[in-house]
Short mmCIF file of C-alpha atoms and ligand atoms in Angstrom, two decimals:
data_model
loop_
_atom_site.label_atom_id
_atom_site.label_comp_id
_atom_site.label_asym_id
_atom_site.label_seq_id
_atom_site.Cartn_x
_atom_site.Cartn_y
_atom_site.Cartn_z
CA UNK A 6 317.44 168.50 157.68
CA UNK A 7 313.92 167.75 156.49
CA UNK A 8 312.19 164.87 158.26
CA UNK A 9 309.37 162.80 156.80
CA UNK A 10 307.41 160.14 158.64
CA UNK A 11 306.24 157.10 156.63
CA UNK A 12 304.81 153.70 157.54
CA UNK A 13 307.12 151.65 155.33
CA UNK A 14 310.42 152.75 153.77
CA UNK A 15 311.73 150.53 150.98
CA UNK A 16 315.35 151.01 149.91
CA UNK A 17 316.02 150.24 146.23
CA UNK A 18 313.74 150.51 143.20
CA UNK A 19 314.72 147.31 141.40
CA UNK A 20 312.19 144.53 140.82
CA UNK A 21 312.26 143.63 144.55
CA UNK A 22 311.48 147.16 145.77
CA UNK A 23 308.79 147.68 143.11
CA UNK A 24 307.12 144.34 143.90
CA UNK A 25 307.06 145.00 147.65
CA UNK A 26 305.66 148.50 147.16
CA UNK A 27 302.97 147.21 144.75
CA UNK A 28 301.81 144.54 147.21
CA UNK A 29 301.66 147.12 150.02
CA UNK A 30 299.75 149.62 147.85
CA UNK A 31 297.32 146.87 146.90
CA UNK A 32 296.66 146.42 150.64
CA UNK A 33 296.54 150.20 151.28
CA UNK A 34 299.65 150.34 153.44
CA UNK A 35 301.46 153.67 152.86
CA UNK A 36 305.04 153.28 151.66
CA UNK A 37 307.80 154.98 149.68
CA UNK A 38 310.74 153.69 147.67
CA UNK A 39 314.13 155.40 148.05
CA UNK A 40 316.42 154.97 145.03
CA UNK A 41 319.95 156.30 144.48
CA UNK A 42 319.63 156.44 140.69
CA UNK A 43 317.27 158.68 138.70
CA UNK A 44 315.34 155.68 137.29
CA UNK A 45 313.78 152.49 138.58
CA UNK A 46 315.20 149.09 137.57
CA UNK A 47 318.65 150.67 137.16
CA UNK A 48 320.37 147.29 136.92
CA UNK A 49 318.35 146.57 133.78
CA UNK A 50 318.45 150.11 132.37
CA UNK A 51 322.05 151.11 133.11
CA UNK A 52 324.12 148.08 134.03
CA UNK A 53 323.05 145.33 131.62
CA UNK A 54 324.75 144.75 128.28
CA UNK A 55 322.75 145.45 125.16
CA UNK A 56 322.04 141.91 124.05
CA UNK A 57 320.82 140.53 127.39
CA UNK A 58 317.49 138.68 127.55
CA UNK A 59 315.84 137.09 130.55
CA UNK A 60 317.43 133.64 130.87
CA UNK A 61 314.35 132.15 132.42
CA UNK A 62 310.99 131.69 130.74
CA UNK A 63 308.53 134.50 131.43
CA UNK A 64 306.25 132.42 133.68
CA UNK A 65 309.15 132.34 136.18
CA UNK A 66 309.90 136.09 135.90
CA UNK A 67 306.72 138.06 136.52
CA UNK A 68 306.16 140.11 139.66
CA UNK A 69 303.11 139.66 141.94
CA UNK A 70 299.66 140.70 140.67
CA UNK A 71 300.65 141.33 137.02
CA UNK A 72 301.60 138.72 134.43
CA UNK A 73 304.05 139.50 131.64
CA UNK A 74 301.96 140.29 128.52
CA UNK A 75 301.11 137.16 126.47
CA UNK A 76 302.25 139.00 123.32
CA UNK A 77 305.89 138.89 124.49
CA UNK A 78 308.18 135.96 123.60
CA UNK A 79 308.86 133.23 126.15
CA UNK A 80 312.36 134.65 126.76
CA UNK A 81 311.72 138.34 127.22
CA UNK A 82 314.29 140.79 125.74
CA UNK A 83 315.76 143.51 127.95
CA UNK A 84 313.74 146.45 126.54
CA UNK A 85 310.45 144.60 126.93
CA UNK A 86 311.27 143.64 130.49
CA UNK A 87 312.12 147.29 131.23
CA UNK A 88 308.76 148.36 129.75
CA UNK A 89 307.00 145.75 131.88
CA UNK A 90 308.70 147.10 135.03
CA UNK A 91 307.86 150.73 134.15
CA UNK A 92 304.23 149.70 133.54
CA UNK A 93 304.23 147.78 136.79
CA UNK A 94 305.45 150.78 138.80
CA UNK A 95 302.85 153.12 137.32
CA UNK A 96 299.96 150.60 137.46
CA UNK A 97 300.45 150.18 141.19
CA UNK A 98 301.22 153.87 141.86
CA UNK A 99 304.60 153.12 143.38
CA UNK A 100 305.91 156.31 145.04
CA UNK A 101 309.49 156.57 143.79
CA UNK A 102 311.92 159.00 145.41
CA UNK A 103 314.85 159.24 142.98
CA UNK A 104 318.38 160.58 143.47
CA UNK A 105 318.28 159.48 147.08
CA UNK A 106 321.19 157.43 148.35
CA UNK A 107 320.54 155.85 151.72
CA UNK A 108 323.65 156.47 153.82
CA UNK A 109 322.51 155.07 157.16
CA UNK A 110 319.56 153.44 158.87
CA UNK A 111 319.30 152.70 162.57
CA UNK A 112 316.61 151.50 164.90
CA UNK A 113 315.52 153.79 167.73
CA UNK A 114 314.43 151.65 170.69
CA UNK A 115 312.58 154.47 172.44
CA UNK A 116 310.31 155.31 169.49
CA UNK A 117 310.28 151.78 168.03
CA UNK A 118 311.02 153.23 164.59
CA UNK A 119 313.79 153.27 161.99
CA UNK A 120 315.64 156.50 161.21
CA UNK A 121 316.92 156.53 157.65
CA UNK A 122 319.36 159.20 156.53
CA UNK A 123 319.38 159.91 152.82
CA UNK A 124 321.70 162.01 150.69
CA UNK A 125 319.85 163.91 148.01
CA UNK A 126 322.21 163.83 145.02
CA UNK A 127 320.14 165.91 142.56
CA UNK A 128 319.19 168.68 142.05
CA UNK A 129 320.76 169.92 145.31
CA UNK A 130 323.90 167.86 145.85
CA UNK A 131 324.78 167.10 149.42
CA UNK A 132 321.46 167.94 151.02
CA UNK A 133 320.40 165.42 153.65
CA UNK A 134 316.92 164.20 154.51
CA UNK A 135 315.66 161.91 157.24
CA UNK A 136 312.82 159.41 156.97
CA UNK A 137 311.24 157.87 160.05
CA UNK A 138 309.57 154.52 159.36
CA UNK A 139 307.88 151.80 161.37
CA UNK A 140 309.03 149.19 158.83
CA UNK A 141 312.24 149.08 156.78
CA UNK A 142 312.53 146.89 153.69
CA UNK A 143 316.04 146.40 152.27
CA UNK A 144 315.76 145.85 148.51
CA UNK A 145 319.20 146.99 147.40
CA UNK A 146 319.98 143.70 145.68
CA UNK A 147 322.46 140.86 145.71
CA UNK A 148 324.12 142.63 142.77
CA UNK A 149 324.66 146.08 144.23
CA UNK A 150 328.35 146.47 143.38
CA UNK A 151 330.72 144.72 140.99
CA UNK A 152 333.51 142.59 142.46
CA UNK A 153 336.98 142.63 140.86
CA UNK A 154 339.46 140.12 142.31
CA UNK A 155 342.98 141.14 143.36
CA UNK A 156 345.32 140.39 140.48
CA UNK A 157 349.07 141.09 140.95
CA UNK A 158 350.11 143.74 138.44
CA UNK A 159 346.62 144.88 137.44
CA UNK A 160 347.44 148.45 138.49
CA UNK A 161 350.30 148.53 136.01
CA UNK A 162 348.31 146.89 133.18
CA UNK A 163 348.81 148.99 130.07
CA UNK A 164 345.50 147.95 128.49
CA UNK A 165 341.95 148.77 129.45
CA UNK A 166 339.94 146.86 132.06
CA UNK A 167 336.42 147.03 133.43
CA UNK A 168 333.78 145.13 135.35
CA UNK A 169 331.20 143.29 133.26
CA UNK A 170 328.46 145.65 134.51
CA UNK A 171 330.07 148.43 132.44
CA UNK A 172 330.31 146.35 129.24
CA UNK A 173 327.84 147.50 126.60
CA UNK A 174 328.87 145.91 123.30
CA UNK A 175 331.87 144.81 121.21
CA UNK A 176 332.23 147.97 119.11
CA UNK A 177 335.32 149.29 120.91
CA UNK A 178 337.04 145.91 120.90
CA UNK A 179 337.09 145.01 117.20
CA UNK A 180 340.50 143.49 116.26
CA UNK A 181 341.66 143.69 119.88
CA UNK A 182 342.88 140.81 122.06
CA UNK A 183 340.28 140.68 124.81
CA UNK A 184 340.32 138.48 127.89
CA UNK A 185 337.07 137.76 129.72
CA UNK A 186 337.51 136.57 133.31
CA UNK A 187 334.74 134.34 134.64
CA UNK A 188 332.44 131.79 133.03
CA UNK A 189 329.09 132.63 134.63
CA UNK A 190 326.23 133.95 132.53
CA UNK A 191 327.76 137.40 132.10
CA UNK A 192 331.23 136.09 131.20
CA UNK A 193 330.07 133.52 128.67
CA UNK A 194 327.59 135.87 127.05
CA UNK A 195 330.10 138.73 126.80
CA UNK A 196 332.74 136.34 125.40
CA UNK A 197 330.24 135.23 122.76
CA UNK A 198 329.32 138.82 121.95
CA UNK A 199 332.98 139.87 121.61
CA UNK A 200 334.03 136.83 119.62
CA UNK A 201 331.16 137.01 117.14
CA UNK A 202 331.74 140.73 116.58
CA UNK A 203 335.39 140.78 115.60
CA UNK A 204 337.36 140.70 118.87
CA UNK A 205 340.02 138.02 119.44
CA UNK A 206 338.51 136.60 122.59
CA UNK A 207 339.76 134.31 125.37
CA UNK A 208 338.01 133.33 128.58
CA UNK A 209 339.43 132.45 131.99
CA UNK A 210 337.60 129.49 133.57
CA UNK A 211 338.80 128.73 137.08
CA UNK A 212 336.07 126.57 138.62
CA UNK A 213 333.86 123.69 137.51
CA UNK A 214 330.60 124.94 136.04
CA UNK A 215 327.37 123.50 134.67
CA UNK A 216 326.61 124.71 131.18
CA UNK A 217 323.02 124.25 130.02
CA UNK A 218 320.76 125.68 127.33
CA UNK A 219 317.67 127.82 127.97
CA UNK A 220 315.51 124.89 126.86
CA UNK A 221 317.18 122.44 129.28
CA UNK A 222 316.75 124.91 132.17
CA UNK A 223 313.13 125.46 131.20
CA UNK A 224 312.46 121.73 131.14
CA UNK A 225 314.28 121.27 134.48
CA UNK A 226 312.31 124.06 136.17
CA UNK A 227 309.04 122.66 134.86
CA UNK A 228 309.92 119.12 136.04
CA UNK A 229 310.82 120.42 139.52
CA UNK A 230 307.11 120.99 140.06
CA UNK A 231 306.51 117.23 139.90
CA UNK A 232 309.79 115.44 140.63
CA UNK A 233 312.41 115.49 143.38
CA UNK A 234 315.50 117.63 142.74
CA UNK A 235 317.91 114.67 142.59
CA UNK A 236 315.99 113.10 139.71
CA UNK A 237 315.64 116.39 137.84
CA UNK A 238 319.38 116.97 138.32
CA UNK A 239 320.15 113.61 136.73
CA UNK A 240 317.89 114.31 133.76
CA UNK A 241 319.36 117.77 133.26
CA UNK A 242 322.97 116.52 133.40
CA UNK A 243 322.11 113.78 130.93
CA UNK A 244 320.65 116.35 128.53
CA UNK A 245 323.70 118.57 128.98
CA UNK A 246 325.95 115.59 128.15
CA UNK A 247 323.91 114.87 125.03
CA UNK A 248 324.20 118.49 123.94
CA UNK A 249 327.82 119.26 124.85
CA UNK A 250 329.51 115.86 125.31
CA UNK A 251 332.57 115.52 127.51
CA UNK A 252 333.12 119.08 128.63
CA UNK A 253 336.74 118.77 129.77
CA UNK A 254 337.75 117.19 126.46
CA UNK A 255 335.94 119.49 124.04
CA UNK A 256 335.94 122.71 126.00
CA UNK A 257 338.53 122.51 128.78
CA UNK A 258 335.74 123.06 131.30
CA UNK A 259 334.84 120.69 134.18
CA UNK A 260 331.32 119.88 135.39
CA UNK A 261 330.72 120.04 139.15
CA UNK A 262 330.07 116.68 140.85
CA UNK A 263 326.61 117.71 142.10
CA UNK A 264 323.79 118.34 139.65
CA UNK A 265 322.94 121.94 138.69
CA UNK A 266 319.95 122.50 140.98
CA UNK A 267 321.62 120.97 144.09
CA UNK A 268 324.85 122.81 143.26
CA UNK A 269 322.92 126.08 143.09
CA UNK A 270 321.22 125.35 146.40
CA UNK A 271 324.51 124.48 148.11
CA UNK A 272 326.83 127.13 146.68
CA UNK A 273 324.43 129.79 145.35
CA UNK A 274 326.14 129.49 141.95
CA UNK A 275 323.71 129.32 139.02
CA UNK A 276 324.37 127.16 135.99
CA UNK A 277 325.65 129.03 132.96
CA UNK A 278 323.19 129.23 130.12
CA UNK A 279 324.92 128.93 126.79
CA UNK A 280 324.00 131.51 124.17
CA UNK A 281 326.53 130.32 121.59
CA UNK A 282 329.90 130.64 123.31
CA UNK A 283 330.27 126.86 123.65
CA UNK A 284 330.21 126.27 119.89
CA UNK A 285 332.80 128.99 119.42
CA UNK A 286 334.99 127.40 122.11
CA UNK A 287 334.71 124.01 120.38
CA UNK A 288 335.63 125.59 117.02
CA UNK A 289 338.68 127.17 118.65
CA UNK A 290 337.38 130.72 118.12
CA UNK A 291 337.34 131.39 121.86
CA UNK A 292 340.32 130.11 123.81
CA UNK A 293 339.76 128.76 127.36
CA UNK A 294 342.54 129.72 129.78
CA UNK A 295 343.28 128.96 133.44
CA UNK A 296 343.43 131.56 136.25
CA UNK A 297 345.61 134.64 135.88
CA UNK A 298 348.88 134.44 137.80
CA UNK A 299 350.08 138.01 137.22
CA UNK A 300 350.17 140.89 134.78
CA UNK A 301 353.23 142.73 133.47
CA UNK A 302 352.58 145.68 131.19
CA UNK A 303 350.47 144.29 128.36
CA UNK A 304 351.32 140.64 129.04
CA UNK A 305 349.10 138.41 131.12
CA UNK A 306 350.64 135.32 132.69
CA UNK A 307 348.45 132.33 133.48
CA UNK A 308 348.71 129.64 136.16
CA UNK A 309 349.96 127.07 133.65
CA UNK A 310 352.88 129.32 132.70
CA UNK A 311 351.37 130.48 129.37
CA UNK A 312 351.68 134.17 128.50
CA UNK A 313 349.56 136.28 126.18
CA UNK A 314 349.44 139.86 124.94
CA UNK A 315 346.10 141.37 125.99
CA UNK A 316 344.53 144.72 125.05
CA UNK A 317 341.53 144.63 127.36
CA UNK A 318 340.21 142.60 130.29
CA UNK A 319 336.52 142.29 131.20
CA UNK A 320 336.01 141.04 134.75
CA UNK A 321 332.78 139.04 134.83
CA UNK A 322 333.59 138.09 138.40
CA UNK A 323 330.28 138.74 140.07
CA UNK A 324 328.67 141.18 142.42
CA UNK A 325 328.19 141.77 146.10
CA UNK A 326 325.58 143.16 148.43
CA UNK A 327 326.34 146.58 149.97
CA UNK A 328 323.73 146.75 152.74
CA UNK A 329 326.43 146.41 155.42
CA UNK A 330 327.83 149.81 154.34
CA UNK A 331 324.77 151.67 155.59
CA UNK A 332 322.57 149.48 157.80
CA UNK A 333 323.38 149.87 161.52
CA UNK A 334 322.16 146.84 163.44
CA UNK A 335 320.16 144.16 161.70
CA UNK A 336 322.78 141.51 162.56
CA UNK A 337 319.88 139.17 163.20
CA UNK A 338 318.97 139.36 159.51
CA UNK A 339 322.25 139.94 157.60
CA UNK A 340 325.71 138.38 157.87
CA UNK A 341 328.96 140.32 157.40
CA UNK A 342 328.71 139.92 153.60
CA UNK A 343 325.29 141.57 153.60
CA UNK A 344 323.45 138.36 152.74
CA UNK A 345 320.69 136.73 154.84
CA UNK A 346 321.81 134.62 157.81
CA UNK A 347 318.91 132.21 157.60
CA UNK A 348 318.49 130.10 154.52
CA UNK A 349 315.43 130.03 152.27
CA UNK A 350 312.48 130.12 153.09
CA UNK A 351 313.26 131.80 156.46
CA UNK A 352 315.60 134.50 155.16
CA UNK A 353 313.34 137.55 154.71
CA UNK A 354 312.32 138.75 158.18
CA UNK A 355 314.43 140.31 160.93
CA UNK A 356 313.55 141.97 164.22
CA UNK A 357 311.96 145.39 164.81
CA UNK A 358 310.15 145.61 161.48
CA UNK A 359 313.23 144.94 159.34
CA UNK A 360 312.88 142.88 156.15
CA UNK A 361 314.87 142.01 153.05
CA UNK A 362 313.46 141.41 149.57
CA UNK A 363 315.50 139.92 146.74
CA UNK A 364 318.24 138.13 148.69
CA UNK A 365 317.25 134.48 148.27
CA UNK A 366 319.45 133.84 145.20
CA UNK A 367 316.33 132.66 143.43
CA UNK A 368 316.01 135.37 140.80
CA UNK A 369 312.73 137.06 140.01
CA UNK A 370 310.59 134.16 141.26
CA UNK A 371 312.30 134.46 144.67
CA UNK A 372 311.76 138.23 144.61
CA UNK A 373 308.01 137.78 144.07
CA UNK A 374 307.74 135.36 146.99
CA UNK A 375 309.66 137.76 149.26
CA UNK A 376 307.44 140.71 148.28
CA UNK A 377 304.23 138.80 149.02
CA UNK A 378 305.54 137.42 152.34
CA UNK A 379 306.79 140.82 153.50
CA UNK A 380 303.62 142.66 152.50
CA UNK A 381 301.42 140.07 154.24
CA UNK A 382 303.54 140.26 157.37
CA UNK A 383 303.44 144.07 157.45
CA UNK A 384 299.70 144.08 156.71
CA UNK A 385 298.97 141.81 159.67
CA UNK A 386 300.97 143.86 162.19
CA UNK A 387 299.94 147.21 160.68
CA UNK A 388 296.22 146.38 160.76
CA UNK A 389 296.64 145.04 164.26
CA UNK A 390 298.35 148.26 165.42
CA UNK A 391 295.67 150.43 163.85
CA UNK A 392 292.80 148.65 165.64
CA UNK A 393 294.28 148.91 169.12
C1 LIG B 127 323.19 140.63 133.93
C2 LIG B 127 322.13 140.02 134.80
C3 LIG B 127 321.13 139.22 134.24
C4 LIG B 127 320.12 138.63 135.04
N1 LIG B 127 319.16 137.85 134.45
C5 LIG B 127 318.17 137.31 135.22
C6 LIG B 127 317.11 136.51 134.65
O1 LIG B 127 317.09 136.26 133.45
N2 LIG B 127 316.15 135.99 135.46
C7 LIG B 127 316.14 136.23 136.80
O2 LIG B 127 315.24 135.76 137.50
N3 LIG B 127 317.14 136.99 137.38
C8 LIG B 127 318.14 137.52 136.62
N4 LIG B 127 319.13 138.28 137.19
C9 LIG B 127 319.12 138.44 138.65
C10 LIG B 127 318.76 139.88 139.06
O3 LIG B 127 319.42 140.04 140.25
C11 LIG B 127 317.28 140.13 139.19
O4 LIG B 127 316.70 139.94 137.94
C12 LIG B 127 316.85 141.52 139.67
O5 LIG B 127 317.23 142.61 138.86
C13 LIG B 127 317.28 141.78 141.08
O6 LIG B 127 316.37 142.73 141.58
P1 LIG B 127 316.56 143.50 142.92
O7 LIG B 127 315.46 144.48 143.00
O8 LIG B 127 316.75 142.54 144.04
O9 LIG B 127 317.97 144.25 142.78
P2 LIG B 127 318.43 145.36 141.72
O10 LIG B 127 317.75 145.19 140.42
O11 LIG B 127 319.92 145.37 141.76
O12 LIG B 127 317.88 146.73 142.38
C14 LIG B 127 318.44 147.30 143.55
C15 LIG B 127 318.25 148.80 143.49
O13 LIG B 127 318.71 149.36 144.73
C16 LIG B 127 319.39 150.58 144.47
N5 LIG B 127 320.28 150.86 145.59
C17 LIG B 127 321.37 150.14 145.98
N6 LIG B 127 321.94 150.70 147.08
C18 LIG B 127 321.20 151.80 147.39
C19 LIG B 127 321.28 152.79 148.43
N7 LIG B 127 322.23 152.78 149.38
N8 LIG B 127 320.34 153.78 148.45
C20 LIG B 127 319.36 153.80 147.50
N9 LIG B 127 319.23 152.88 146.52
C21 LIG B 127 320.15 151.91 146.45
C22 LIG B 127 320.11 150.31 143.16
O14 LIG B 127 320.43 151.51 142.49
C23 LIG B 127 319.08 149.46 142.39
O15 LIG B 127 318.25 150.24 141.58
C24 LIG B 127 320.14 138.86 136.43
C25 LIG B 127 321.15 139.67 136.99
C26 LIG B 127 322.15 140.24 136.21
C27 LIG B 127 323.22 141.07 136.86
C1 LIG B 128 317.04 163.35 139.62
O1 LIG B 128 318.16 163.81 138.90
C2 LIG B 128 317.91 164.02 137.51
C3 LIG B 128 319.21 164.46 136.87
O2 LIG B 128 320.20 163.50 137.10
C4 LIG B 128 316.82 165.08 137.34
O3 LIG B 128 316.53 165.23 135.95
C5 LIG B 128 315.56 164.65 138.09
O4 LIG B 128 314.57 165.64 138.02
C6 LIG B 128 315.89 164.32 139.54
N1 LIG B 128 314.70 163.75 140.18
C7 LIG B 128 314.30 164.08 141.40
C8 LIG B 128 313.05 163.40 141.88
O5 LIG B 128 314.89 164.87 142.11
C1 LIG B 129 344.38 135.94 120.16
O1 LIG B 129 344.69 136.07 121.54
C2 LIG B 129 345.50 135.02 122.06
C3 LIG B 129 345.73 135.32 123.51
O2 LIG B 129 344.63 135.20 124.27
C4 LIG B 129 346.82 134.95 121.30
O3 LIG B 129 347.53 133.82 121.79
C5 LIG B 129 346.58 134.83 119.82
O4 LIG B 129 347.81 134.92 119.13
C6 LIG B 129 345.66 135.94 119.34
N1 LIG B 129 345.35 135.72 117.94
C7 LIG B 129 345.46 136.69 117.02
C8 LIG B 129 345.06 136.30 115.64
O5 LIG B 129 345.85 137.81 117.31
#
């Protein structure tokens, strides 16, 4: 097995890994990024549906040291964001090691270093490499793997089903009865996409959810700079009521009792940003249904006893972190679900040179903060080590 010694090993070449590497390069700290796919930003290049745009205005989405070009629209489309990330990686000379799946990482007390074992998946499948690093940055994402809930009878479902991360567009679903499960951003946007492109679409909504517009979120985020969260929450809910009215009456959807920003802080669940699905629900073009009870053949039964013939199910039921599958130790930093134990802003640093970037549930703005904090922290101990 080949062994390579590096100062900092970063796992994952999404925005979090790229941002951390850029900040380290800027400070002349040697580092590499290990990525299982053959591209950077794979979530955006391979796992996002065609019509996706950044939901947040661009001033909340840039990475450290490089603004998003002023020529781009306030809500940046997917391709432009991908170009920005590619530019970012090359501008800061990020050293990307592709086709490298990290299978384990453990801390060696005697050397005081991390040993990272990587499977090289291309061009020589199955070849292993080891990397020895003083610092290990986990940047594998909150969204590493799609979650599909256990549904009785799903195995025997005669139609097609998939996780939302594999949904590309409505082409295959024209004239089909399609059920979308989940009313987060992915679920509502996919339901809209299906319904406005010829699929007979229904959506399962199980929990209360805040539905806002991009403009309301933008206003709320801007106000948060000057006003306390409770006041901003009240303003935002008022605007949502003006826009959508009584949600349970018109849409069959409940609002949570807490306001959107406090709800997000408490539960980690982001408000859903409407891209047009709400109007289609109100017009009766998208049907809102309760949780699935069971599936028999091509018939889905719901909790209220209703039954419907369904050709395809898209599970927009979220993602999970997978760091626990490969990281040995690090219990000081991560819980059993692979999310930080400490809450924001104390979530990013563990013991023995272990860090995590991109796990604060605060989107790209949170990622930028993590990258800067981690790089500064490494710079101070690295410089210190080198002078003594
Ligand atoms: C559909 C969708 C839309 C979103 N829209 C927005 C938005 O508008 N604004 C916003 O702020 N946030 C948004 N987000 C949040 C999103 O999580 C961030 O934008 C961002 O992509 C997360 O970056 P990351 O680097 O933490 O993780 P990721 O982008 O998921 O990158 C992690 C990388 O690690 C790699 N990896 C995982 N495991 C291993 C392993 N064992 N070995 C090697 N490599 C590995 C993966 O292949 C991946 O490339 C959205 C998320 C989704 C799913
Ligand atoms: C990664 O794999 C792809 C094929 O999937 C190949 O074209 C590319 O050269 C590989 N990159 C590295 C760095 O091995
Ligand atoms: C659309 O799907 C629903 C089930 O979700 C079904 O009740 C309805 O009959 C379907 N409509 C058409 C026109 O097929």
